[in-house]
């Protein structure tokens, strides 16, 4: 699927949406930008790995393949700068077609991959353990008329999580890191939607600075400035700043 960078006007709109949307909704919005043939509702029910693959494609079209990320060691809190290729987030075994089964209290259930609607449903749960349990319960599909249980044991939650990872391996991307200070190794999660949203907001702020400088110098409207190509805007900006 070939994607193009967002036009300047769309970039400003995208930045406004990203700034004012909670994390799950922001991810759906970015996927919808990438998948022009799918609705927001459709994108909300995409498996997270499929959604994030679309976001990676949009990110590569807009800002290239190189990612500059930061992390902190979970043991000594030392800061780390992390450089990686966005394409590496796509180098994960594809999701399987068949839904795996788990056994809960002697009853078999199918497990489906999590989607953005699931993330939105658990976003405000303060307890990580409770959020994991609620997510696992949401992703259980009863077989043969069985009812979803009201709760799960820690072992059952882990079993559902393993099944979710089996069916959608790209749904929880991470990068393996090693701390140079204390030599601790860990798997750091990568939230590509948050990364791209931050980059879009930064690019929009830079564009607004360009518009402001040109408008002050030439007294043109925002619409007139946005109608210029990027090359023309930069040429006028260079003259303003010379």
PDB file of C-alpha atoms in Angstrom, residues 92-102 108 111-113 158-172:
ATOM      1  CA  UNK A  92       6.988  -9.785  13.221  1.00  0.00           C
ATOM      2  CA  UNK A  93       5.304 -13.105  12.465  1.00  0.00           C
ATOM      3  CA  UNK A  94       1.866 -12.347  10.951  1.00  0.00           C
ATOM      4  CA  UNK A  95      -1.277 -13.063  12.923  1.00  0.00           C
ATOM      5  CA  UNK A  96      -2.752 -16.530  12.528  1.00  0.00           C
ATOM      6  CA  UNK A  97      -6.165 -16.973  10.924  1.00  0.00           C
ATOM      7  CA  UNK A  98      -7.560 -19.495  13.394  1.00  0.00           C
ATOM      8  CA  UNK A  99      -8.580 -18.300  16.858  1.00  0.00           C
ATOM      9  CA  UNK A 100      -6.716 -20.188  19.572  1.00  0.00           C
ATOM     10  CA  UNK A 101      -8.514 -21.846  22.477  1.00  0.00           C
ATOM     11  CA  UNK A 102      -7.958 -21.587  26.218  1.00  0.00           C
ATOM     12  CA  UNK A 108     -13.079 -24.038  26.365  1.00  0.00           C
ATOM     13  CA  UNK A 111      -9.593 -15.934  22.097  1.00  0.00           C
ATOM     14  CA  UNK A 112      -9.744 -13.033  19.654  1.00  0.00           C
ATOM     15  CA  UNK A 113      -7.106 -10.319  19.180  1.00  0.00           C
ATOM     16  CA  UNK A 158      -1.647 -15.239  31.480  1.00  0.00           C
ATOM     17  CA  UNK A 159      -3.093 -18.034  29.328  1.00  0.00           C
ATOM     18  CA  UNK A 160      -5.434 -15.606  27.553  1.00  0.00           C
ATOM     19  CA  UNK A 161      -2.551 -13.159  27.077  1.00  0.00           C
ATOM     20  CA  UNK A 162      -0.404 -15.882  25.528  1.00  0.00           C
ATOM     21  CA  UNK A 163      -3.229 -16.792  23.149  1.00  0.00           C
ATOM     22  CA  UNK A 164      -3.647 -13.132  22.176  1.00  0.00           C
ATOM     23  CA  UNK A 165       0.078 -12.903  21.438  1.00  0.00           C
ATOM     24  CA  UNK A 166      -0.193 -16.055  19.323  1.00  0.00           C
ATOM     25  CA  UNK A 167      -2.987 -14.725  17.149  1.00  0.00           C
ATOM     26  CA  UNK A 168      -1.670 -11.154  16.864  1.00  0.00           C
ATOM     27  CA  UNK A 169       2.097 -11.124  17.486  1.00  0.00           C
ATOM     28  CA  UNK A 170       2.438  -7.526  16.267  1.00  0.00           C
ATOM     29  CA  UNK A 171      -0.248  -6.300  18.662  1.00  0.00           C
ATOM     30  CA  UNK A 172       2.289  -5.542  21.411  1.00  0.00           C
TER      31      UNK A 172
END
